[in-house]
Structure formats: structure tokens, C-alpha cells
Amino acid sequence: MIVEPNAPLQSHNSFGIVAKARELVRVRGEQDLRDVLADPERGPAPKFVLGGGSNIVLTGDVRPLVLKMEIPGIRVVEDGPRATLVEAGAGVPWHDFVTWTLDHGHPGLENLALIPGSVGASPVQNVGAYGVEVQDRFESLDAMDLVTGRVFTLDAAQCAFGYRDSVFKHAPAQEGDFGLAGRAVILRVRFRLPKPWKPELGYLDLQRKMAESGVAQPTARDIYDWVCAIRSAKLPDPKVIGNAGSFFKNPTVSPEQCADIIAREPNIVHYPMPDGSVKLAAGWLIDACGWKGKTVGHAGVYEKQALVLVNRGGATGGEVVTLAKAIQTSVYERFGIRLEPEPVVV
Ligand SMILES: Cc1cc2nc3c(=O)[nH]c(=O)nc-3n(C[C@H](O)[C@H](O)[C@H](O)COP(=O)(O)OP(=O)(O)OC[C@H]3O[C@@H](n4cnc5c(N)ncnc54)[C@H](O)[C@@H]3O)c2cc1C
């Protein structure tokens, strides 16, 4: 077990916020976790599970014991006539995993290319992009209970996936409650990649790429390349400008609420959902309130995409949270809609 006291976290969070972990343990296998749990001091101590740090805002030094997930490994569990089952360790970088599956002839995750972070975190907020969510390809995962040390397996229903949501985002208020946040650490995840492969081209950006390229029947590799190109053009690279991707979830309203808003704001961007509700583009709401390109302290709103908050250099987590709150207030005052943040504030 590798333990690092006073570990700097700036390179472990995509916002690039300066903070330290009082103690960081590199988790390279299940045994490292067992050693932590067996330790008389570390065992009962509060813990924070860290993947790639691309969906967190650090508001100060982290007092709980940081478990930095570095469990490696990718393997094909089963290659059947109707699907390939692939498993990856929690510490495998997500994009490397997507690339590996394509390189090895197992398409199905190409729409999720270039999402930062780790495989272990991908079920936590049910990552999604360009018409595909992790839940669409998910088979099961193994996790360890951080109190008892018991390893257990969850299927998709048990993960309770929702839009940027799962059982891992909810903390149990009392024993027996729904919710595994802070209680379980994901060790490895299995994905079911269906055969025959079918392209997912529902998103306008992908349709544009298809038209531009003149490719009528794209391969999974074409879609992967297009997704990488679209994302690189739209989103700031965290290595250059600190950020955590989309800072707010797209809110969902009833058709009546939507009609009421359209009467006042005819240009509002909205998407009818299969369940009858209407999804609004959070980026549009923020832009309409005049936030795009603004700076408050050392934090700001990205010039090209109002949904992305950025570190202009030297931002603290407090400054990011203050900016996020100011945005929430103005969107609420103008539209009556409460924006919900996507990243976890630590
Ligand atoms: C530029 C950019 C673009 C992005 N685009 C998208 C996008 O298109 N779609 C999307 O859905 N997200 C997107 N994100 C958000 C982010 O990439 C995902 O949420 C990603 O899954 C986070 O992974 P991570 O390993 O960095 O998690 P972290 O930020 O380290 O952790 C996030 C949460 O998951 C928990 N966690 C992490 N690992 C584990 C584990 N093994 N077991 C239990 N809990 C764990 C942490 O405790 C924390 O609560 C983007 C982020 C950036 C910076």
C-alpha cells in the first residue's frame, strides 16, 4: 500500500485547483483497500474516492483519507454471437478504454470518446454524450463496501441509473436507505457491446459531420473520430484551461411550464423527451442571462460554451462555487428554473 502524506492535488483535478490531501493512498488492487480497512486509524476514518478528478470542485484541503483509484486491466470476459462483454479496472482512463475496445474490434462506446476521467467513475454519474449513456452499454460492476470490506456485484437496475445520476450519487441518510455515496468504491466495470453493431447518429452535430464528409455508412471509427473532433472544437482542454466540463445538468420541465417560458422567451432551446417532459439547454439559459465570457475573481464562464465554468488561473474552489451560485440565482430570477450542478463539491 502506497501512502502519501500532504499529497498535492492540483494535477489530480481537472479544474487545476490548488489543494492537498492530508493523506492519499494509491489503490492499485483490492488488497490495498483491505489494508486500509484493516488499519486501526485509517479503517474507521472518513474517506473520499478519487478517480481522474474531472468532476469535482475542491474547496480546500481534503481531510478525509483520499483513495486514488489506479486499478488497471482490460479484458474480454465473453465474446458471444449477440454481444461482447468487456471488463475494465476502475483506474483505467475512460478514453483509453474506449480506444482499446475499438482497436480490438468491439465497437459500441465510440459516442463516448474523449470524456475525461476513469472507468470506475463512469457509472457514478452515468456518463453520457452524443446520444449514448453508460447505462446503454452497462452489464455489471464489482464494488467494495468501505465499512464491511465486503465485495458485491450490482446490475444496471441496482445502480438506479438516471440522467447524470446513479445510486453512487446519493448518500444514505440512515442505515438501510437507498444510496451508496461515500459507502462503496467501484473496483471494476463490465460493459455489454451488442452485435451486430448499429451506429448512433441521432445528434445534429454528428449528422452535420456525416453530411460534410460525404460518408453515407459510417464505421464506428468514423464516429469516434467525429466525436473527438467535435469535442476538441467545443470544449476547453483541461490541460490548458481548468474546467470540469458541463457545470450544470440540463433541467427538465413539464410541457405546461415549457409553454409558459416559450410565451416569454420564444427562442428558448428545448427538446421534447419520450416521457412527455421537456429538456431545456442549460447553456442557453446561462447565455441568455448574459454570463458567457464573464469573469468573477479567478473563475469564469467559457467564451465558446456558457455551460462550462473555467479556472482563469489561480481560482479557488470557493470562487468557482460563488460564480456557480450567482449563475443559479440569475437563471432562477429570469426563468424560474433551478439549475443543478453536475460536479461534486468536496
Ligand atoms: C472537458 C470535460 C468534458 C466532460 N464531458 C463530459 C460528458 O460529455 N459527459 C459526462 O457525462 N461527463 C463529462 N465530464 C465529466 C467527467 O468527465 C465525468 O463525470 C467522469 O466520469 C468523471 O470521472 P473521474 O474519474 O474524473 O471522477 P472524479 O472526478 O475523480 O470523481 C467524481 C465522483 O465519482 C466518485 N468516484 C470516482 N471514482 C470512483 C470509484 N471508483 N468508485 C466510487 N466512486 C468513485 C468520486 O468520489 C466523486 O464523487 C467532462 C469533464 C470535463 C473536464
mmCIF file of C-alpha atoms and ligand atoms in Angstrom:
data_model
loop_
_atom_site.group_PDB
_atom_site.id
_atom_site.type_symbol
_atom_site.label_atom_id
_atom_site.label_comp_id
_atom_site.label_asym_id
_atom_site.label_seq_id
_atom_site.Cartn_x
_atom_site.Cartn_y
_atom_site.Cartn_z
ATOM 1 C CA MET A 1 0.000 0.000 0.000
ATOM 2 C CA ILE A 2 1.488 3.343 -1.093
ATOM 3 C CA VAL A 3 0.552 6.183 1.290
ATOM 4 C CA GLU A 4 1.431 9.811 0.541
ATOM 5 C CA PRO A 5 1.030 12.380 3.339
ATOM 6 C CA ASN A 6 0.261 16.012 2.355
ATOM 7 C CA ALA A 7 -0.252 15.000 -1.264
ATOM 8 C CA PRO A 8 -0.700 17.877 -3.738
ATOM 9 C CA LEU A 9 -3.981 17.527 -5.667
ATOM 10 C CA GLN A 10 -3.598 20.246 -8.321
ATOM 11 C CA SER A 11 -2.659 17.706 -11.001
ATOM 12 C CA HIS A 12 -5.411 15.351 -9.785
ATOM 13 C CA ASN A 13 -8.343 17.696 -10.544
ATOM 14 C CA SER A 14 -9.234 18.998 -13.994
ATOM 15 C CA PHE A 15 -10.088 22.462 -12.612
ATOM 16 C CA GLY A 16 -6.404 22.680 -11.604
ATOM 17 C CA ILE A 17 -7.357 23.979 -8.161
ATOM 18 C CA VAL A 18 -4.521 24.055 -5.639
ATOM 19 C CA ALA A 19 -5.285 21.823 -2.633
ATOM 20 C CA LYS A 20 -3.724 18.997 -0.664
ATOM 21 C CA ALA A 21 -4.885 15.656 0.640
ATOM 22 C CA ARG A 22 -3.961 15.138 4.269
ATOM 23 C CA GLU A 23 -3.215 11.564 3.219
ATOM 24 C CA LEU A 24 -3.568 9.860 -0.178
ATOM 25 C CA VAL A 25 -3.495 6.103 -0.732
ATOM 26 C CA ARG A 26 -2.855 4.768 -4.231
ATOM 27 C CA VAL A 27 -5.285 1.897 -4.754
ATOM 28 C CA ARG A 28 -3.805 -0.496 -7.327
ATOM 29 C CA GLY A 29 -5.756 -3.573 -6.284
ATOM 30 C CA GLU A 30 -8.332 -4.895 -3.845
ATOM 31 C CA GLN A 31 -5.603 -5.752 -1.335
ATOM 32 C CA ASP A 32 -4.703 -2.051 -0.941
ATOM 33 C CA LEU A 33 -8.279 -1.392 0.170
ATOM 34 C CA ARG A 34 -8.228 -4.352 2.549
ATOM 35 C CA ASP A 35 -5.007 -2.985 4.076
ATOM 36 C CA VAL A 36 -6.664 0.439 4.525
ATOM 37 C CA LEU A 37 -9.708 -1.107 6.192
ATOM 38 C CA ALA A 38 -7.563 -3.303 8.464
ATOM 39 C CA ASP A 39 -5.509 -0.317 9.637
ATOM 40 C CA PRO A 40 -6.667 0.777 13.139
ATOM 41 C CA GLU A 41 -6.553 4.514 12.232
ATOM 42 C CA ARG A 42 -7.355 4.538 8.518
ATOM 43 C CA GLY A 43 -10.029 1.837 8.697
ATOM 44 C CA PRO A 44 -12.683 3.863 10.551
ATOM 45 C CA ALA A 45 -11.588 7.277 9.107
ATOM 46 C CA PRO A 46 -13.850 9.140 6.618
ATOM 47 C CA LYS A 47 -12.790 8.513 3.014
ATOM 48 C CA PHE A 48 -13.029 10.224 -0.364
ATOM 49 C CA VAL A 49 -12.734 8.160 -3.549
ATOM 50 C CA LEU A 50 -10.818 9.965 -6.306
ATOM 51 C CA GLY A 51 -10.719 8.911 -9.941
ATOM 52 C CA GLY A 52 -9.375 11.328 -12.548
ATOM 53 C CA GLY A 53 -10.733 14.367 -10.678
ATOM 54 C CA SER A 54 -12.636 15.617 -13.745
ATOM 55 C CA ASN A 55 -15.981 16.027 -11.995
ATOM 56 C CA ILE A 56 -15.050 17.618 -8.672
ATOM 57 C CA VAL A 57 -14.581 21.107 -7.224
ATOM 58 C CA LEU A 58 -12.066 21.183 -4.366
ATOM 59 C CA THR A 59 -12.952 23.923 -1.902
ATOM 60 C CA GLY A 60 -9.952 23.372 0.374
ATOM 61 C CA ASP A 61 -7.559 20.703 1.572
ATOM 62 C CA VAL A 62 -9.207 17.292 1.737
ATOM 63 C CA ARG A 63 -9.379 15.994 5.311
ATOM 64 C CA PRO A 64 -10.891 12.552 4.609
ATOM 65 C CA LEU A 65 -8.457 9.840 3.511
ATOM 66 C CA VAL A 66 -8.195 10.078 -0.297
ATOM 67 C CA LEU A 67 -8.391 6.727 -2.088
ATOM 68 C CA LYS A 68 -6.857 7.394 -5.511
ATOM 69 C CA MET A 69 -8.212 4.683 -7.807
ATOM 70 C CA GLU A 70 -5.494 3.152 -10.008
ATOM 71 C CA ILE A 71 -6.744 -0.412 -10.518
ATOM 72 C CA PRO A 72 -5.546 -1.388 -14.018
ATOM 73 C CA GLY A 73 -6.596 -4.029 -16.556
ATOM 74 C CA ILE A 74 -8.897 -4.559 -19.536
ATOM 75 C CA ARG A 75 -10.114 -7.979 -20.716
ATOM 76 C CA VAL A 76 -12.776 -9.591 -22.847
ATOM 77 C CA VAL A 77 -14.904 -11.672 -20.487
ATOM 78 C CA GLU A 78 -17.054 -13.286 -23.179
ATOM 79 C CA ASP A 79 -17.277 -12.908 -26.957
ATOM 80 C CA GLY A 80 -20.670 -14.335 -27.877
ATOM 81 C CA PRO A 81 -22.785 -14.196 -31.045
ATOM 82 C CA ARG A 82 -25.010 -11.372 -29.711
ATOM 83 C CA ALA A 83 -22.592 -9.296 -27.669
ATOM 84 C CA THR A 84 -19.056 -8.904 -26.378
ATOM 85 C CA LEU A 85 -18.611 -8.486 -22.653
ATOM 86 C CA VAL A 86 -15.582 -6.347 -21.755
ATOM 87 C CA GLU A 87 -14.306 -5.594 -18.241
ATOM 88 C CA ALA A 88 -12.010 -2.772 -17.129
ATOM 89 C CA GLY A 89 -10.402 -1.832 -13.825
ATOM 90 C CA ALA A 90 -11.650 1.320 -12.076
ATOM 91 C CA GLY A 91 -8.353 3.139 -12.652
ATOM 92 C CA VAL A 92 -8.257 2.741 -16.440
ATOM 93 C CA PRO A 93 -8.672 6.155 -18.109
ATOM 94 C CA TRP A 94 -12.102 6.167 -19.801
ATOM 95 C CA HIS A 95 -10.919 7.393 -23.205
ATOM 96 C CA ASP A 96 -8.113 4.787 -23.297
ATOM 97 C CA PHE A 97 -10.722 2.131 -22.608
ATOM 98 C CA VAL A 98 -12.994 3.359 -25.428
ATOM 99 C CA THR A 99 -9.976 3.379 -27.783
ATOM 100 C CA TRP A 100 -8.953 -0.146 -26.683
ATOM 101 C CA THR A 101 -12.412 -1.553 -27.439
ATOM 102 C CA LEU A 102 -12.330 -0.106 -30.963
ATOM 103 C CA ASP A 103 -8.724 -1.186 -31.582
ATOM 104 C CA HIS A 104 -9.719 -4.731 -30.591
ATOM 105 C CA GLY A 105 -12.781 -4.811 -32.864
ATOM 106 C CA HIS A 106 -15.504 -4.273 -30.221
ATOM 107 C CA PRO A 107 -17.436 -1.138 -31.204
ATOM 108 C CA GLY A 108 -20.265 0.385 -29.174
ATOM 109 C CA LEU A 109 -18.641 3.061 -26.990
ATOM 110 C CA GLU A 110 -17.433 5.395 -29.784
ATOM 111 C CA ASN A 111 -20.011 8.126 -28.992
ATOM 112 C CA LEU A 112 -18.442 8.378 -25.518
ATOM 113 C CA ALA A 113 -14.899 9.017 -26.778
ATOM 114 C CA LEU A 114 -12.758 11.717 -25.165
ATOM 115 C CA ILE A 115 -14.800 12.017 -21.943
ATOM 116 C CA PRO A 116 -12.148 12.631 -19.264
ATOM 117 C CA GLY A 117 -11.932 10.549 -16.103
ATOM 118 C CA SER A 118 -11.741 6.903 -15.143
ATOM 119 C CA VAL A 119 -13.737 3.761 -15.924
ATOM 120 C CA GLY A 120 -14.588 3.454 -12.207
ATOM 121 C CA ALA A 121 -16.345 6.825 -12.173
ATOM 122 C CA SER A 122 -18.272 6.272 -15.409
ATOM 123 C CA PRO A 123 -21.295 4.652 -13.691
ATOM 124 C CA VAL A 124 -21.293 7.230 -10.856
ATOM 125 C CA GLN A 125 -22.985 9.924 -12.922
ATOM 126 C CA ASN A 126 -23.919 7.562 -15.798
ATOM 127 C CA VAL A 127 -21.702 9.495 -18.198
ATOM 128 C CA GLY A 128 -23.277 10.334 -21.493
ATOM 129 C CA ALA A 129 -22.630 12.154 -24.739
ATOM 130 C CA TYR A 130 -23.886 12.262 -28.324
ATOM 131 C CA GLY A 131 -26.925 10.078 -27.751
ATOM 132 C CA VAL A 132 -25.340 7.286 -25.658
ATOM 133 C CA GLU A 133 -25.114 6.867 -21.880
ATOM 134 C CA VAL A 134 -23.090 4.325 -19.925
ATOM 135 C CA GLN A 135 -26.345 2.647 -18.865
ATOM 136 C CA ASP A 136 -26.970 1.739 -22.548
ATOM 137 C CA ARG A 137 -23.837 -0.468 -22.616
ATOM 138 C CA PHE A 138 -23.567 -1.405 -18.929
ATOM 139 C CA GLU A 139 -23.570 -5.026 -17.786
ATOM 140 C CA SER A 140 -22.483 -5.001 -14.115
ATOM 141 C CA LEU A 141 -19.852 -3.761 -11.685
ATOM 142 C CA ASP A 142 -17.986 -5.005 -8.628
ATOM 143 C CA ALA A 143 -17.662 -2.678 -5.657
ATOM 144 C CA MET A 144 -16.315 -2.873 -2.117
ATOM 145 C CA ASP A 145 -18.270 -1.739 0.922
ATOM 146 C CA LEU A 146 -15.948 0.696 2.712
ATOM 147 C CA VAL A 147 -17.361 -0.208 6.118
ATOM 148 C CA THR A 148 -17.525 -4.001 5.994
ATOM 149 C CA GLY A 149 -14.920 -4.716 3.260
ATOM 150 C CA ARG A 150 -17.452 -6.969 1.518
ATOM 151 C CA VAL A 151 -17.203 -7.104 -2.300
ATOM 152 C CA PHE A 152 -20.547 -7.150 -4.113
ATOM 153 C CA THR A 153 -21.852 -7.021 -7.678
ATOM 154 C CA LEU A 154 -24.555 -4.666 -8.986
ATOM 155 C CA ASP A 155 -26.504 -4.922 -12.242
ATOM 156 C CA ALA A 156 -27.968 -1.916 -14.089
ATOM 157 C CA ALA A 157 -31.264 -1.934 -12.178
ATOM 158 C CA GLN A 158 -29.406 -1.953 -8.845
ATOM 159 C CA CYS A 159 -27.301 1.026 -9.969
ATOM 160 C CA ALA A 160 -30.566 3.017 -10.438
ATOM 161 C CA PHE A 161 -29.198 4.971 -13.376
ATOM 162 C CA GLY A 162 -30.799 8.273 -14.330
ATOM 163 C CA TYR A 163 -29.735 11.363 -16.238
ATOM 164 C CA ARG A 164 -26.234 12.060 -14.784
ATOM 165 C CA ASP A 165 -27.324 10.059 -11.768
ATOM 166 C CA SER A 166 -26.997 6.682 -10.038
ATOM 167 C CA VAL A 167 -27.123 5.098 -6.594
ATOM 168 C CA PHE A 168 -23.491 6.253 -6.164
ATOM 169 C CA LYS A 169 -24.545 9.924 -6.109
ATOM 170 C CA HIS A 170 -26.907 9.533 -3.165
ATOM 171 C CA ALA A 171 -25.769 9.356 0.443
ATOM 172 C CA PRO A 172 -27.854 7.161 2.746
ATOM 173 C CA ALA A 173 -29.406 9.306 5.482
ATOM 174 C CA GLN A 174 -29.647 6.290 7.758
ATOM 175 C CA GLU A 175 -28.765 2.595 7.744
ATOM 176 C CA GLY A 176 -30.733 0.686 5.096
ATOM 177 C CA ASP A 177 -31.505 3.792 2.961
ATOM 178 C CA PHE A 178 -31.044 3.961 -0.813
ATOM 179 C CA GLY A 179 -27.644 5.402 -1.695
ATOM 180 C CA LEU A 180 -24.003 4.324 -1.799
ATOM 181 C CA ALA A 181 -22.171 7.679 -1.989
ATOM 182 C CA GLY A 182 -19.204 7.573 0.384
ATOM 183 C CA ARG A 183 -20.042 3.985 1.246
ATOM 184 C CA ALA A 184 -18.837 1.961 -1.755
ATOM 185 C CA VAL A 185 -15.829 2.011 -4.033
ATOM 186 C CA ILE A 186 -16.198 0.680 -7.571
ATOM 187 C CA LEU A 187 -13.430 -1.802 -8.382
ATOM 188 C CA ARG A 188 -14.206 -2.863 -11.961
ATOM 189 C CA VAL A 189 -16.973 -2.401 -14.511
ATOM 190 C CA ARG A 190 -18.300 -4.711 -17.262
ATOM 191 C CA PHE A 191 -19.868 -3.465 -20.490
ATOM 192 C CA ARG A 192 -22.068 -5.340 -22.982
ATOM 193 C CA LEU A 193 -21.301 -4.278 -26.544
ATOM 194 C CA PRO A 194 -24.141 -5.605 -28.726
ATOM 195 C CA LYS A 195 -23.722 -7.395 -32.065
ATOM 196 C CA PRO A 196 -24.376 -6.532 -34.784
ATOM 197 C CA TRP A 197 -23.108 -3.020 -34.152
ATOM 198 C CA LYS A 198 -25.502 -0.195 -35.022
ATOM 199 C CA PRO A 199 -24.380 3.432 -35.371
ATOM 200 C CA GLU A 200 -25.951 6.027 -33.075
ATOM 201 C CA LEU A 201 -26.274 9.147 -35.217
ATOM 202 C CA GLY A 202 -29.236 10.954 -33.665
ATOM 203 C CA TYR A 203 -27.247 14.064 -32.677
ATOM 204 C CA LEU A 204 -27.286 17.053 -35.008
ATOM 205 C CA ASP A 205 -23.514 17.584 -34.712
ATOM 206 C CA LEU A 206 -22.881 14.023 -35.905
ATOM 207 C CA GLN A 207 -25.357 14.400 -38.772
ATOM 208 C CA ARG A 208 -23.502 17.560 -39.847
ATOM 209 C CA LYS A 209 -20.174 15.692 -39.795
ATOM 210 C CA MET A 210 -21.729 12.941 -41.884
ATOM 211 C CA ALA A 211 -23.002 15.433 -44.452
ATOM 212 C CA GLU A 212 -19.641 17.280 -44.552
ATOM 213 C CA SER A 213 -17.630 14.092 -45.026
ATOM 214 C CA GLY A 214 -19.991 12.576 -47.609
ATOM 215 C CA VAL A 215 -19.800 9.213 -45.764
ATOM 216 C CA ALA A 216 -23.220 7.572 -46.025
ATOM 217 C CA GLN A 217 -22.482 4.488 -43.889
ATOM 218 C CA PRO A 218 -20.034 5.496 -41.191
ATOM 219 C CA THR A 219 -17.947 2.965 -39.286
ATOM 220 C CA ALA A 220 -17.528 3.098 -35.511
ATOM 221 C CA ARG A 221 -14.059 4.556 -36.150
ATOM 222 C CA ASP A 222 -15.600 7.384 -38.234
ATOM 223 C CA ILE A 223 -17.978 8.220 -35.361
ATOM 224 C CA TYR A 224 -15.109 8.065 -32.844
ATOM 225 C CA ASP A 225 -13.054 10.490 -34.977
ATOM 226 C CA TRP A 226 -16.025 12.835 -35.438
ATOM 227 C CA VAL A 227 -16.848 12.849 -31.718
ATOM 228 C CA CYS A 228 -13.187 13.604 -30.885
ATOM 229 C CA ALA A 229 -13.129 16.447 -33.437
ATOM 230 C CA ILE A 230 -16.426 17.974 -32.251
ATOM 231 C CA ARG A 231 -15.426 17.787 -28.581
ATOM 232 C CA SER A 232 -11.953 19.249 -29.197
ATOM 233 C CA ALA A 233 -13.503 22.204 -31.059
ATOM 234 C CA LYS A 234 -16.221 22.867 -28.452
ATOM 235 C CA LEU A 235 -14.740 22.131 -25.048
ATOM 236 C CA PRO A 236 -11.662 23.605 -23.390
ATOM 237 C CA ASP A 237 -8.815 21.129 -22.844
ATOM 238 C CA PRO A 238 -8.373 20.881 -19.044
ATOM 239 C CA LYS A 239 -4.585 20.687 -19.564
ATOM 240 C CA VAL A 240 -4.772 24.228 -20.971
ATOM 241 C CA ILE A 241 -7.810 25.769 -19.199
ATOM 242 C CA GLY A 242 -9.010 24.185 -15.952
ATOM 243 C CA ASN A 243 -12.653 23.064 -16.067
ATOM 244 C CA ALA A 244 -14.971 20.159 -15.230
ATOM 245 C CA GLY A 245 -16.950 20.009 -18.491
ATOM 246 C CA SER A 246 -20.637 20.914 -18.252
ATOM 247 C CA PHE A 247 -21.116 22.510 -14.859
ATOM 248 C CA PHE A 248 -24.916 22.189 -14.710
ATOM 249 C CA LYS A 249 -27.366 19.475 -15.704
ATOM 250 C CA ASN A 250 -29.889 20.304 -18.425
ATOM 251 C CA PRO A 251 -33.119 20.926 -16.472
ATOM 252 C CA THR A 252 -36.341 19.112 -17.281
ATOM 253 C CA VAL A 253 -39.732 20.859 -17.086
ATOM 254 C CA SER A 254 -43.351 19.909 -17.738
ATOM 255 C CA PRO A 255 -44.867 20.777 -21.165
ATOM 256 C CA GLU A 256 -47.048 23.398 -19.408
ATOM 257 C CA GLN A 257 -44.008 25.060 -17.796
ATOM 258 C CA CYS A 258 -42.212 24.975 -21.138
ATOM 259 C CA ALA A 259 -45.172 26.577 -22.964
ATOM 260 C CA ASP A 260 -45.219 29.310 -20.327
ATOM 261 C CA ILE A 261 -41.496 30.003 -20.825
ATOM 262 C CA ILE A 262 -41.811 29.919 -24.650
ATOM 263 C CA ALA A 263 -44.564 32.568 -24.415
ATOM 264 C CA ARG A 264 -41.989 34.851 -22.753
ATOM 265 C CA GLU A 265 -38.828 33.569 -24.479
ATOM 266 C CA PRO A 266 -39.780 32.321 -27.957
ATOM 267 C CA ASN A 267 -36.175 31.354 -28.877
ATOM 268 C CA ILE A 268 -35.540 29.045 -25.928
ATOM 269 C CA VAL A 269 -33.742 25.819 -26.918
ATOM 270 C CA HIS A 270 -35.848 22.822 -25.817
ATOM 271 C CA TYR A 271 -36.086 19.111 -26.585
ATOM 272 C CA PRO A 272 -39.280 17.045 -26.040
ATOM 273 C CA MET A 273 -38.459 13.828 -24.139
ATOM 274 C CA PRO A 274 -40.043 10.394 -24.667
ATOM 275 C CA ASP A 275 -41.777 10.590 -21.242
ATOM 276 C CA GLY A 276 -43.627 13.810 -22.216
ATOM 277 C CA SER A 277 -41.363 16.167 -20.259
ATOM 278 C CA VAL A 278 -39.217 18.810 -21.970
ATOM 279 C CA LYS A 279 -35.458 19.202 -21.556
ATOM 280 C CA LEU A 280 -34.042 22.732 -21.694
ATOM 281 C CA ALA A 281 -30.471 23.569 -22.691
ATOM 282 C CA ALA A 282 -28.827 24.884 -19.514
ATOM 283 C CA GLY A 283 -26.119 26.562 -21.627
ATOM 284 C CA TRP A 284 -28.783 28.566 -23.468
ATOM 285 C CA LEU A 285 -30.380 29.714 -20.180
ATOM 286 C CA ILE A 286 -26.985 30.846 -18.825
ATOM 287 C CA ASP A 287 -26.102 32.590 -22.081
ATOM 288 C CA ALA A 288 -29.482 34.354 -22.113
ATOM 289 C CA CYS A 289 -28.645 35.789 -18.673
ATOM 290 C CA GLY A 290 -25.502 37.332 -20.165
ATOM 291 C CA TRP A 291 -22.907 35.121 -18.456
ATOM 292 C CA LYS A 292 -20.917 33.839 -21.436
ATOM 293 C CA GLY A 293 -17.296 35.054 -21.236
ATOM 294 C CA LYS A 294 -17.793 36.731 -17.809
ATOM 295 C CA THR A 295 -15.174 36.508 -15.049
ATOM 296 C CA VAL A 296 -15.685 36.678 -11.287
ATOM 297 C CA GLY A 297 -12.458 36.640 -9.288
ATOM 298 C CA HIS A 298 -10.292 33.985 -10.941
ATOM 299 C CA ALA A 299 -13.214 31.868 -12.182
ATOM 300 C CA GLY A 300 -15.170 32.463 -15.347
ATOM 301 C CA VAL A 301 -17.677 31.256 -17.935
ATOM 302 C CA TYR A 302 -16.120 29.798 -21.083
ATOM 303 C CA GLU A 303 -16.368 32.100 -24.113
ATOM 304 C CA LYS A 304 -17.493 29.349 -26.524
ATOM 305 C CA GLN A 305 -19.894 27.448 -24.257
ATOM 306 C CA ALA A 306 -21.743 29.036 -21.336
ATOM 307 C CA LEU A 307 -22.305 25.662 -19.665
ATOM 308 C CA VAL A 308 -18.598 25.329 -18.875
ATOM 309 C CA LEU A 309 -17.073 27.183 -15.915
ATOM 310 C CA VAL A 310 -13.330 27.682 -16.135
ATOM 311 C CA ASN A 311 -10.330 28.458 -13.977
ATOM 312 C CA ARG A 312 -8.837 31.660 -15.390
ATOM 313 C CA GLY A 313 -5.658 30.967 -13.392
ATOM 314 C CA GLY A 314 -5.314 30.601 -9.644
ATOM 315 C CA ALA A 315 -9.049 30.139 -8.970
ATOM 316 C CA THR A 316 -10.079 28.646 -5.656
ATOM 317 C CA GLY A 317 -12.941 26.181 -5.326
ATOM 318 C CA GLY A 318 -14.767 28.872 -3.318
ATOM 319 C CA GLU A 319 -14.596 31.242 -6.314
ATOM 320 C CA VAL A 320 -15.975 28.552 -8.634
ATOM 321 C CA VAL A 321 -18.831 27.816 -6.223
ATOM 322 C CA THR A 322 -19.584 31.557 -5.781
ATOM 323 C CA LEU A 323 -19.786 32.006 -9.563
ATOM 324 C CA ALA A 324 -21.985 28.918 -9.899
ATOM 325 C CA LYS A 325 -24.365 30.283 -7.233
ATOM 326 C CA ALA A 326 -24.573 33.693 -8.952
ATOM 327 C CA ILE A 327 -25.469 31.941 -12.218
ATOM 328 C CA GLN A 328 -28.102 29.802 -10.475
ATOM 329 C CA THR A 329 -29.653 32.922 -8.947
ATOM 330 C CA SER A 330 -29.914 34.846 -12.207
ATOM 331 C CA VAL A 331 -31.334 31.834 -14.114
ATOM 332 C CA TYR A 332 -33.895 31.346 -11.340
ATOM 333 C CA GLU A 333 -34.851 35.011 -11.282
ATOM 334 C CA ARG A 334 -35.352 35.176 -15.051
ATOM 335 C CA PHE A 335 -36.794 31.717 -15.842
ATOM 336 C CA GLY A 336 -37.949 30.300 -12.502
ATOM 337 C CA ILE A 337 -35.694 27.271 -13.071
ATOM 338 C CA ARG A 338 -33.246 25.890 -10.539
ATOM 339 C CA LEU A 339 -30.025 24.677 -12.172
ATOM 340 C CA GLU A 340 -28.426 21.679 -10.514
ATOM 341 C CA PRO A 341 -24.612 21.397 -10.567
ATOM 342 C CA GLU A 342 -23.043 18.277 -12.109
ATOM 343 C CA PRO A 343 -19.652 18.148 -10.315
ATOM 344 C CA VAL A 344 -19.236 17.026 -6.726
ATOM 345 C CA VAL A 345 -18.184 19.850 -4.383
ATOM 346 C CA VAL A 346 -15.552 18.491 -1.979
HETATM 347 C C1 LIG B 1 -13.621 18.697 -20.506
HETATM 348 C C2 LIG B 1 -14.620 17.792 -19.822
HETATM 349 C C3 LIG B 1 -15.644 17.230 -20.554
HETATM 350 C C4 LIG B 1 -16.581 16.384 -19.944
HETATM 351 N N1 LIG B 1 -17.569 15.833 -20.705
HETATM 352 C C5 LIG B 1 -18.471 15.011 -20.149
HETATM 353 C C6 LIG B 1 -19.501 14.414 -20.942
HETATM 354 O O1 LIG B 1 -19.583 14.610 -22.154
HETATM 355 N N2 LIG B 1 -20.417 13.604 -20.323
HETATM 356 C C7 LIG B 1 -20.338 13.352 -18.988
HETATM 357 O O2 LIG B 1 -21.198 12.608 -18.502
HETATM 358 N N3 LIG B 1 -19.374 13.880 -18.211
HETATM 359 C C8 LIG B 1 -18.437 14.699 -18.755
HETATM 360 N N4 LIG B 1 -17.445 15.260 -17.976
HETATM 361 C C9 LIG B 1 -17.412 14.969 -16.530
HETATM 362 C C10 LIG B 1 -16.434 13.827 -16.151
HETATM 363 O O3 LIG B 1 -15.540 13.572 -17.171
HETATM 364 C C11 LIG B 1 -17.176 12.536 -15.805
HETATM 365 O O4 LIG B 1 -18.109 12.753 -14.786
HETATM 366 C C12 LIG B 1 -16.207 11.422 -15.371
HETATM 367 O O5 LIG B 1 -16.891 10.192 -15.277
HETATM 368 C C13 LIG B 1 -15.543 11.703 -14.024
HETATM 369 O O6 LIG B 1 -14.547 10.719 -13.840
HETATM 370 P P1 LIG B 1 -13.368 10.903 -12.818
HETATM 371 O O7 LIG B 1 -12.612 9.615 -12.772
HETATM 372 O O8 LIG B 1 -12.567 12.097 -13.170
HETATM 373 O O9 LIG B 1 -14.161 11.115 -11.454
HETATM 374 P P2 LIG B 1 -13.783 12.089 -10.241
HETATM 375 O O10 LIG B 1 -13.937 13.497 -10.667
HETATM 376 O O11 LIG B 1 -12.484 11.684 -9.647
HETATM 377 O O12 LIG B 1 -14.953 11.721 -9.213
HETATM 378 C C14 LIG B 1 -16.285 12.074 -9.487
HETATM 379 C C15 LIG B 1 -17.186 11.403 -8.435
HETATM 380 O O13 LIG B 1 -17.136 9.988 -8.612
HETATM 381 C C16 LIG B 1 -16.666 9.354 -7.428
HETATM 382 N N5 LIG B 1 -15.791 8.236 -7.853
HETATM 383 C C17 LIG B 1 -14.745 8.296 -8.699
HETATM 384 N N6 LIG B 1 -14.225 7.070 -8.879
HETATM 385 C C18 LIG B 1 -14.976 6.214 -8.132
HETATM 386 C C19 LIG B 1 -14.933 4.814 -7.886
HETATM 387 N N7 LIG B 1 -14.018 4.014 -8.451
HETATM 388 N N8 LIG B 1 -15.852 4.289 -7.031
HETATM 389 C C20 LIG B 1 -16.802 5.076 -6.440
HETATM 390 N N9 LIG B 1 -16.880 6.399 -6.634
HETATM 391 C C21 LIG B 1 -15.983 6.963 -7.467
HETATM 392 C C22 LIG B 1 -15.902 10.422 -6.657
HETATM 393 O O14 LIG B 1 -15.892 10.141 -5.281
HETATM 394 C C23 LIG B 1 -16.718 11.656 -6.995
HETATM 395 O O15 LIG B 1 -17.851 11.706 -6.166
HETATM 396 C C24 LIG B 1 -16.483 16.105 -18.558
HETATM 397 C C25 LIG B 1 -15.429 16.666 -17.813
HETATM 398 C C26 LIG B 1 -14.501 17.507 -18.434
HETATM 399 C C27 LIG B 1 -13.365 18.073 -17.634
#
